[in-house]
PDB file of C-alpha atoms in Angstrom:
ATOM      1  CA  GLU A 760      12.586 -15.153  -4.856  1.00 65.00           C
ATOM      2  CA  ALA A 761      10.647 -13.391  -7.586  1.00 80.00           C
ATOM      3  CA  GLY A 762       8.384 -10.574  -6.467  1.00 92.00           C
ATOM      4  CA  VAL A 763       4.856  -9.675  -7.480  1.00 95.00           C
ATOM      5  CA  ALA A 764       4.665  -9.087 -11.224  1.00 96.00           C
ATOM      6  CA  GLN A 765       2.224  -6.736 -12.909  1.00 96.00           C
ATOM      7  CA  SER A 766       1.541  -5.768 -16.490  1.00 96.00           C
ATOM      8  CA  PRO A 767       1.232  -3.502 -18.260  1.00 96.00           C
ATOM      9  CA  ARG A 768       3.196  -0.872 -16.382  1.00 95.00           C
ATOM     10  CA  TYR A 769       1.425   2.001 -18.132  1.00 96.00           C
ATOM     11  CA  LYS A 770      -1.850   2.351 -19.995  1.00 97.00           C
ATOM     12  CA  ILE A 771      -3.565   5.300 -21.615  1.00 97.00           C
ATOM     13  CA  ILE A 772      -7.160   4.939 -22.759  1.00 97.00           C
ATOM     14  CA  GLU A 773     -10.111   7.140 -23.543  1.00 97.00           C
ATOM     15  CA  LYS A 774     -13.147   7.273 -21.308  1.00 95.00           C
ATOM     16  CA  ARG A 775     -15.730   4.591 -21.955  1.00 96.00           C
ATOM     17  CA  GLN A 776     -13.066   2.193 -23.206  1.00 97.00           C
ATOM     18  CA  SER A 777     -12.225  -0.995 -21.359  1.00 97.00           C
ATOM     19  CA  VAL A 778      -8.895  -2.021 -19.863  1.00 97.00           C
ATOM     20  CA  ALA A 779      -7.463  -5.051 -18.068  1.00 97.00           C
ATOM     21  CA  PHE A 780      -4.553  -5.446 -15.695  1.00 97.00           C
ATOM     22  CA  TRP A 781      -2.704  -8.647 -14.873  1.00 97.00           C
ATOM     23  CA  CYS A 782      -0.994  -9.730 -11.670  1.00 97.00           C
ATOM     24  CA  ASN A 783       1.177 -12.716 -10.832  1.00 96.00           C
ATOM     25  CA  PRO A 784       1.728 -13.028  -7.067  1.00 96.00           C
ATOM     26  CA  ILE A 785       4.701 -14.482  -5.246  1.00 95.00           C
ATOM     27  CA  SER A 786       4.747 -18.255  -5.575  1.00 94.00           C
ATOM     28  CA  GLY A 787       2.866 -19.927  -2.754  1.00 93.00           C
ATOM     29  CA  HIS A 788       0.986 -16.834  -1.649  1.00 94.00           C
ATOM     30  CA  ALA A 789      -2.650 -17.694  -1.141  1.00 93.00           C
ATOM     31  CA  THR A 790      -3.921 -14.159  -0.615  1.00 94.00           C
ATOM     32  CA  LEU A 791      -4.001 -11.566  -3.361  1.00 95.00           C
ATOM     33  CA  TYR A 792      -5.070  -7.940  -3.151  1.00 95.00           C
ATOM     34  CA  TRP A 793      -5.856  -5.223  -5.680  1.00 97.00           C
ATOM     35  CA  TYR A 794      -5.480  -1.619  -4.544  1.00 96.00           C
ATOM     36  CA  GLN A 795      -6.271   1.677  -6.232  1.00 96.00           C
ATOM     37  CA  GLN A 796      -3.905   4.553  -5.491  1.00 94.00           C
ATOM     38  CA  ILE A 797      -5.146   7.929  -6.671  1.00 94.00           C
ATOM     39  CA  LEU A 798      -2.546  10.677  -6.912  1.00 90.00           C
ATOM     40  CA  GLY A 799      -1.920  12.228  -3.506  1.00 86.00           C
ATOM     41  CA  GLN A 800      -3.669   9.450  -1.609  1.00 88.00           C
ATOM     42  CA  GLY A 801      -2.733   6.199   0.042  1.00 90.00           C
ATOM     43  CA  PRO A 802      -3.652   2.874  -1.530  1.00 93.00           C
ATOM     44  CA  LYS A 803      -7.266   1.828  -1.125  1.00 93.00           C
ATOM     45  CA  LEU A 804      -8.218  -1.848  -1.143  1.00 93.00           C
ATOM     46  CA  LEU A 805     -10.524  -2.799  -4.003  1.00 96.00           C
ATOM     47  CA  ILE A 806     -10.724  -6.566  -3.690  1.00 95.00           C
ATOM     48  CA  GLN A 807      -9.087  -9.377  -1.773  1.00 94.00           C
ATOM     49  CA  PHE A 808      -8.849 -13.038  -2.797  1.00 94.00           C
ATOM     50  CA  GLN A 809      -8.031 -16.101  -0.738  1.00 92.00           C
ATOM     51  CA  ASN A 810      -6.963 -18.698  -3.298  1.00 91.00           C
ATOM     52  CA  ASN A 811      -9.643 -18.319  -5.998  1.00 88.00           C
ATOM     53  CA  GLY A 812     -12.395 -17.053  -3.703  1.00 92.00           C
ATOM     54  CA  VAL A 813     -13.315 -13.435  -3.013  1.00 93.00           C
ATOM     55  CA  VAL A 814     -12.841 -12.494   0.642  1.00 91.00           C
ATOM     56  CA  ASP A 815     -13.709  -8.799   0.459  1.00 90.00           C
ATOM     57  CA  ASP A 816     -14.919  -6.732  -2.464  1.00 93.00           C
ATOM     58  CA  SER A 817     -16.857  -4.158  -0.471  1.00 90.00           C
ATOM     59  CA  GLN A 818     -14.997  -1.214  -2.028  1.00 91.00           C
ATOM     60  CA  LEU A 819     -15.013  -2.467  -5.602  1.00 95.00           C
ATOM     61  CA  PRO A 820     -17.292  -0.404  -7.902  1.00 94.00           C
ATOM     62  CA  LYS A 821     -19.011  -3.456  -9.261  1.00 94.00           C
ATOM     63  CA  ASP A 822     -20.917  -1.615 -11.959  1.00 95.00           C
ATOM     64  CA  ARG A 823     -17.667  -1.126 -13.862  1.00 97.00           C
ATOM     65  CA  PHE A 824     -14.904  -3.066 -12.123  1.00 97.00           C
ATOM     66  CA  SER A 825     -14.474  -6.831 -12.091  1.00 97.00           C
ATOM     67  CA  ALA A 826     -11.701  -9.132 -10.977  1.00 97.00           C
ATOM     68  CA  GLU A 827     -11.000 -12.815 -11.078  1.00 95.00           C
ATOM     69  CA  ARG A 828      -8.439 -15.306  -9.903  1.00 95.00           C
ATOM     70  CA  LEU A 829      -9.552 -18.429 -11.656  1.00 82.00           C
ATOM     71  CA  LYS A 830      -6.859 -20.919 -10.670  1.00 86.00           C
ATOM     72  CA  GLY A 831      -5.853 -19.315  -7.413  1.00 85.00           C
ATOM     73  CA  VAL A 832      -2.648 -17.891  -8.846  1.00 92.00           C
ATOM     74  CA  ASP A 833      -2.759 -15.098 -11.451  1.00 96.00           C
ATOM     75  CA  SER A 834      -5.410 -12.435 -11.299  1.00 97.00           C
ATOM     76  CA  THR A 835      -6.903  -9.906 -13.682  1.00 97.00           C
ATOM     77  CA  LEU A 836      -8.665  -6.659 -12.852  1.00 98.00           C
ATOM     78  CA  LYS A 837     -10.922  -5.149 -15.512  1.00 98.00           C
ATOM     79  CA  ILE A 838     -12.564  -1.777 -15.878  1.00 97.00           C
ATOM     80  CA  GLN A 839     -15.436  -1.441 -18.335  1.00 96.00           C
ATOM     81  CA  PRO A 840     -16.282   1.296 -19.175  1.00 96.00           C
ATOM     82  CA  ALA A 841     -13.552   3.517 -17.770  1.00 96.00           C
ATOM     83  CA  LYS A 842     -14.233   6.964 -16.350  1.00 96.00           C
ATOM     84  CA  LEU A 843     -11.899   9.902 -15.935  1.00 97.00           C
ATOM     85  CA  GLU A 844     -11.827   9.358 -12.162  1.00 96.00           C
ATOM     86  CA  ASP A 845     -10.380   5.871 -12.665  1.00 97.00           C
ATOM     87  CA  SER A 846      -7.007   7.447 -13.476  1.00 97.00           C
ATOM     88  CA  ALA A 847      -4.760   6.009 -10.788  1.00 96.00           C
ATOM     89  CA  VAL A 848      -2.061   3.465 -10.063  1.00 95.00           C
ATOM     90  CA  TYR A 849      -3.413  -0.039  -9.595  1.00 97.00           C
ATOM     91  CA  LEU A 850      -1.303  -2.044  -7.202  1.00 96.00           C
ATOM     92  CA  CYS A 851      -1.368  -5.773  -6.731  1.00 97.00           C
ATOM     93  CA  ALA A 852      -0.105  -7.324  -3.517  1.00 95.00           C
ATOM     94  CA  SER A 853       0.133 -10.822  -2.135  1.00 95.00           C
ATOM     95  CA  SER A 854       0.665 -12.499   1.216  1.00 92.00           C
ATOM     96  CA  LEU A 855       1.006 -16.046   2.456  1.00 91.00           C
ATOM     97  CA  GLY A 856      -2.354 -15.975   4.163  1.00 85.00           C
ATOM     98  CA  LEU A 857      -4.998 -13.922   5.908  1.00 79.00           C
ATOM     99  CA  SER A 858      -3.385 -13.768   9.326  1.00 77.00           C
ATOM    100  CA  GLU A 859      -2.938 -10.344  10.884  1.00 72.00           C
ATOM    101  CA  THR A 860       0.791 -10.952  11.076  1.00 76.00           C
ATOM    102  CA  GLU A 861       1.205 -11.662   7.373  1.00 82.00           C
ATOM    103  CA  THR A 862       3.164  -9.080   5.418  1.00 87.00           C
ATOM    104  CA  GLN A 863       1.796  -7.873   2.114  1.00 91.00           C
ATOM    105  CA  TYR A 864       4.271  -7.662  -0.760  1.00 93.00           C
ATOM    106  CA  PHE A 865       3.494  -5.190  -3.499  1.00 94.00           C
ATOM    107  CA  GLY A 866       4.104  -5.191  -7.216  1.00 95.00           C
ATOM    108  CA  PRO A 867       5.318  -2.124  -9.161  1.00 93.00           C
ATOM    109  CA  GLY A 868       1.795  -1.136 -10.152  1.00 94.00           C
ATOM    110  CA  THR A 869       0.024  -0.242 -13.373  1.00 96.00           C
ATOM    111  CA  ARG A 870      -0.375   3.467 -14.006  1.00 95.00           C
ATOM    112  CA  LEU A 871      -3.674   4.171 -15.795  1.00 97.00           C
ATOM    113  CA  LEU A 872      -4.532   7.464 -17.451  1.00 97.00           C
ATOM    114  CA  VAL A 873      -8.089   7.911 -18.721  1.00 97.00           C
ATOM    115  CA  LEU A 874      -8.514  10.781 -21.192  1.00 97.00           C
TER     116      LEU A 874
ATOM    117  CA  ALA B1443     -13.859   3.641  12.305  1.00 72.00           C
ATOM    118  CA  GLN B1444     -10.240   2.750  11.837  1.00 80.00           C
ATOM    119  CA  SER B1445      -8.074   5.412  10.275  1.00 88.00           C
ATOM    120  CA  VAL B1446      -4.477   6.491   9.805  1.00 94.00           C
ATOM    121  CA  THR B1447      -3.336  10.097   9.745  1.00 95.00           C
ATOM    122  CA  GLN B1448      -0.036  11.319   8.410  1.00 97.00           C
ATOM    123  CA  PRO B1449      -0.099  15.033   9.229  1.00 96.00           C
ATOM    124  CA  ASP B1450       2.823  16.036   7.034  1.00 95.00           C
ATOM    125  CA  ILE B1451       2.221  15.907   3.289  1.00 95.00           C
ATOM    126  CA  HIS B1452       5.738  17.073   2.429  1.00 96.00           C
ATOM    127  CA  ILE B1453       8.949  17.114   4.441  1.00 97.00           C
ATOM    128  CA  THR B1454      12.314  18.458   3.314  1.00 97.00           C
ATOM    129  CA  VAL B1455      15.544  17.652   5.141  1.00 97.00           C
ATOM    130  CA  SER B1456      19.197  18.058   4.383  1.00 97.00           C
ATOM    131  CA  GLU B1457      21.325  15.022   3.729  1.00 97.00           C
ATOM    132  CA  GLY B1458      22.833  13.817   6.991  1.00 97.00           C
ATOM    133  CA  ALA B1459      20.110  15.375   9.117  1.00 97.00           C
ATOM    134  CA  SER B1460      17.786  13.341  11.296  1.00 97.00           C
ATOM    135  CA  LEU B1461      14.262  12.499  10.199  1.00 97.00           C
ATOM    136  CA  GLU B1462      10.969  11.858  11.928  1.00 97.00           C
ATOM    137  CA  LEU B1463       7.764  11.112  10.035  1.00 98.00           C
ATOM    138  CA  ARG B1464       4.563  11.187  12.031  1.00 98.00           C
ATOM    139  CA  CYS B1465       1.778   8.649  12.001  1.00 97.00           C
ATOM    140  CA  ASN B1466      -1.321   8.583  14.175  1.00 96.00           C
ATOM    141  CA  TYR B1467      -3.873   5.825  14.086  1.00 93.00           C
ATOM    142  CA  SER B1468      -7.379   5.255  15.306  1.00 89.00           C
ATOM    143  CA  TYR B1469      -8.115   1.656  16.191  1.00 79.00           C
ATOM    144  CA  GLY B1470      -9.935   0.116  19.106  1.00 72.00           C
ATOM    145  CA  ALA B1471      -7.863  -2.991  19.633  1.00 76.00           C
ATOM    146  CA  THR B1472      -4.140  -3.669  19.632  1.00 75.00           C
ATOM    147  CA  PRO B1473      -2.994  -2.409  16.252  1.00 84.00           C
ATOM    148  CA  TYR B1474      -0.742  -4.060  13.749  1.00 89.00           C
ATOM    149  CA  LEU B1475       1.307  -1.208  12.302  1.00 93.00           C
ATOM    150  CA  PHE B1476       3.443  -0.923   9.208  1.00 95.00           C
ATOM    151  CA  TRP B1477       5.642   1.574   7.409  1.00 97.00           C
ATOM    152  CA  TYR B1478       6.121   1.239   3.663  1.00 96.00           C
ATOM    153  CA  VAL B1479       8.261   3.289   1.277  1.00 96.00           C
ATOM    154  CA  GLN B1480       7.406   3.977  -2.353  1.00 93.00           C
ATOM    155  CA  SER B1481      10.083   5.264  -4.707  1.00 90.00           C
ATOM    156  CA  PRO B1482       8.965   6.942  -7.941  1.00 84.00           C
ATOM    157  CA  GLY B1483       7.460   4.425 -10.335  1.00 78.00           C
ATOM    158  CA  GLN B1484       7.877   1.598  -7.855  1.00 82.00           C
ATOM    159  CA  GLY B1485       5.596  -0.463  -5.685  1.00 85.00           C
ATOM    160  CA  LEU B1486       5.556  -0.291  -1.920  1.00 92.00           C
ATOM    161  CA  GLN B1487       8.412  -1.812   0.038  1.00 93.00           C
ATOM    162  CA  LEU B1488       8.013  -2.783   3.675  1.00 94.00           C
ATOM    163  CA  LEU B1489      10.361  -0.876   5.993  1.00 97.00           C
ATOM    164  CA  LEU B1490       9.215  -2.285   9.312  1.00 96.00           C
ATOM    165  CA  LYS B1491       6.240  -3.606  11.216  1.00 94.00           C
ATOM    166  CA  TYR B1492       4.948  -3.759  14.779  1.00 93.00           C
ATOM    167  CA  PHE B1493       2.750  -6.520  16.114  1.00 88.00           C
ATOM    168  CA  SER B1494       3.585  -6.720  19.809  1.00 84.00           C
ATOM    169  CA  GLY B1495       6.455  -6.704  22.284  1.00 86.00           C
ATOM    170  CA  ASP B1496       9.238  -4.142  22.227  1.00 88.00           C
ATOM    171  CA  THR B1497       7.757  -0.810  21.233  1.00 90.00           C
ATOM    172  CA  LEU B1498      10.903   0.274  19.397  1.00 96.00           C
ATOM    173  CA  VAL B1499      11.087  -1.555  16.097  1.00 96.00           C
ATOM    174  CA  GLN B1500      14.102  -1.727  13.822  1.00 96.00           C
ATOM    175  CA  GLY B1501      13.665  -1.922  10.091  1.00 96.00           C
ATOM    176  CA  ILE B1502      15.641  -1.958   6.894  1.00 95.00           C
ATOM    177  CA  LYS B1503      17.763   0.891   5.547  1.00 94.00           C
ATOM    178  CA  GLY B1504      18.510   2.194   9.043  1.00 96.00           C
ATOM    179  CA  PHE B1505      14.919   3.121   9.882  1.00 97.00           C
ATOM    180  CA  GLU B1506      13.223   2.591  13.214  1.00 97.00           C
ATOM    181  CA  ALA B1507       9.767   3.330  14.588  1.00 98.00           C
ATOM    182  CA  GLU B1508       8.356   3.663  18.057  1.00 96.00           C
ATOM    183  CA  PHE B1509       4.873   2.558  19.047  1.00 94.00           C
ATOM    184  CA  LYS B1510       3.297   4.799  21.691  1.00 94.00           C
ATOM    185  CA  ARG B1511      -0.103   3.512  22.717  1.00 91.00           C
ATOM    186  CA  SER B1512      -0.866   6.537  24.903  1.00 91.00           C
ATOM    187  CA  GLN B1513      -0.422   8.832  21.918  1.00 93.00           C
ATOM    188  CA  SER B1514      -1.819   6.442  19.290  1.00 93.00           C
ATOM    189  CA  SER B1515       1.339   7.073  17.322  1.00 95.00           C
ATOM    190  CA  PHE B1516       3.866   5.082  15.340  1.00 97.00           C
ATOM    191  CA  ASN B1517       6.455   7.592  14.182  1.00 98.00           C
ATOM    192  CA  LEU B1518       9.242   6.639  11.803  1.00 98.00           C
ATOM    193  CA  ARG B1519      12.777   7.866  12.468  1.00 98.00           C
ATOM    194  CA  LYS B1520      16.193   7.800  10.910  1.00 98.00           C
ATOM    195  CA  PRO B1521      19.258   9.378  12.529  1.00 97.00           C
ATOM    196  CA  SER B1522      20.976  10.409   9.294  1.00 97.00           C
ATOM    197  CA  VAL B1523      19.153  10.725   5.995  1.00 97.00           C
ATOM    198  CA  HIS B1524      20.744   9.788   2.681  1.00 96.00           C
ATOM    199  CA  TRP B1525      19.799  11.289  -0.686  1.00 95.00           C
ATOM    200  CA  SER B1526      18.471   7.881  -1.725  1.00 94.00           C
ATOM    201  CA  ASP B1527      15.825   8.087   1.013  1.00 96.00           C
ATOM    202  CA  ALA B1528      13.857  10.601  -1.048  1.00 96.00           C
ATOM    203  CA  ALA B1529      10.535   8.846  -1.631  1.00 96.00           C
ATOM    204  CA  GLU B1530       6.984   8.677  -0.353  1.00 96.00           C
ATOM    205  CA  TYR B1531       6.364   7.001   2.978  1.00 97.00           C
ATOM    206  CA  PHE B1532       3.110   5.352   3.974  1.00 97.00           C
ATOM    207  CA  CYS B1533       1.956   4.296   7.398  1.00 97.00           C
ATOM    208  CA  ALA B1534      -0.674   1.537   7.567  1.00 94.00           C
ATOM    209  CA  VAL B1535      -2.716  -0.210  10.210  1.00 91.00           C
ATOM    210  CA  GLY B1536      -3.877  -3.783   9.853  1.00 86.00           C
ATOM    211  CA  THR B1537      -7.495  -4.072  10.866  1.00 79.00           C
ATOM    212  CA  THR B1538      -9.487  -7.172  11.618  1.00 72.00           C
ATOM    213  CA  SER B1539     -12.850  -5.476  11.281  1.00 67.00           C
ATOM    214  CA  GLY B1540     -14.587  -7.909   8.980  1.00 66.00           C
ATOM    215  CA  THR B1541     -11.761  -9.402   6.979  1.00 70.00           C
ATOM    216  CA  TYR B1542      -8.171  -8.542   7.693  1.00 74.00           C
ATOM    217  CA  LYS B1543      -6.994  -5.613   5.605  1.00 80.00           C
ATOM    218  CA  TYR B1544      -4.633  -2.653   5.635  1.00 87.00           C
ATOM    219  CA  ILE B1545      -5.742   0.934   5.937  1.00 89.00           C
ATOM    220  CA  PHE B1546      -3.149   3.341   4.627  1.00 93.00           C
ATOM    221  CA  GLY B1547      -2.454   6.937   5.469  1.00 95.00           C
ATOM    222  CA  THR B1548      -2.205   9.522   2.711  1.00 94.00           C
ATOM    223  CA  GLY B1549       1.572   9.442   2.712  1.00 96.00           C
ATOM    224  CA  THR B1550       4.448  11.844   3.381  1.00 97.00           C
ATOM    225  CA  ARG B1551       6.689  12.837   0.517  1.00 96.00           C
ATOM    226  CA  LEU B1552      10.303  13.250   1.608  1.00 97.00           C
ATOM    227  CA  LYS B1553      12.701  15.502  -0.232  1.00 97.00           C
ATOM    228  CA  VAL B1554      16.394  15.363   0.609  1.00 96.00           C
ATOM    229  CA  LEU B1555      18.626  18.355  -0.054  1.00 95.00           C
ATOM    230  CA  ALA B1556      22.250  17.711  -0.969  1.00 88.00           C
TER     231      ALA B1556
END
């Protein structure tokens, strides 16, 4: 079974530029998550989708971050414009559903450096 | 508010020695608890999880964890560490406050000496 795929794996941009990350979850997984992991910290949930609907985006900085999952499968996370403090690893995860007993499976992440 | 504390930022052990990584949680209801491992440049891999039942949980790669409600702890253990276990370990609690989500600790970086 293929795992969660993410691209690109690495990205370097200058502040005020825009950047987009792509995630393809495990086939059949209805729930998709985007996390931000700043160096030295644990992952922090940014946004959570159930199929193509947003379940929780309470910690997403909506003035600069946006995410979509148009057909309930792939998802993109965009930052526009980027700030220095956005330097982090962006992890995508998926699970079968929203139940408390569902395991989240993580992709390899996209490492973003904002100069 | 729900939270997870991993008191040890770094731990160094010799290969073959035993290992215990600490995790304390704050959560009002019965917690769903997880341990993940992250190798350099990799995503998080699930080691084990606790939902209910037997408080000693077996996971992959020879790891186990024990849920102690009285101490609000879910410590990860391994009897004999291998060099390949060097990685960062994250404890997480699944919370149903609002929507179901994970809250992660800040992680413990394990170094293994040959």
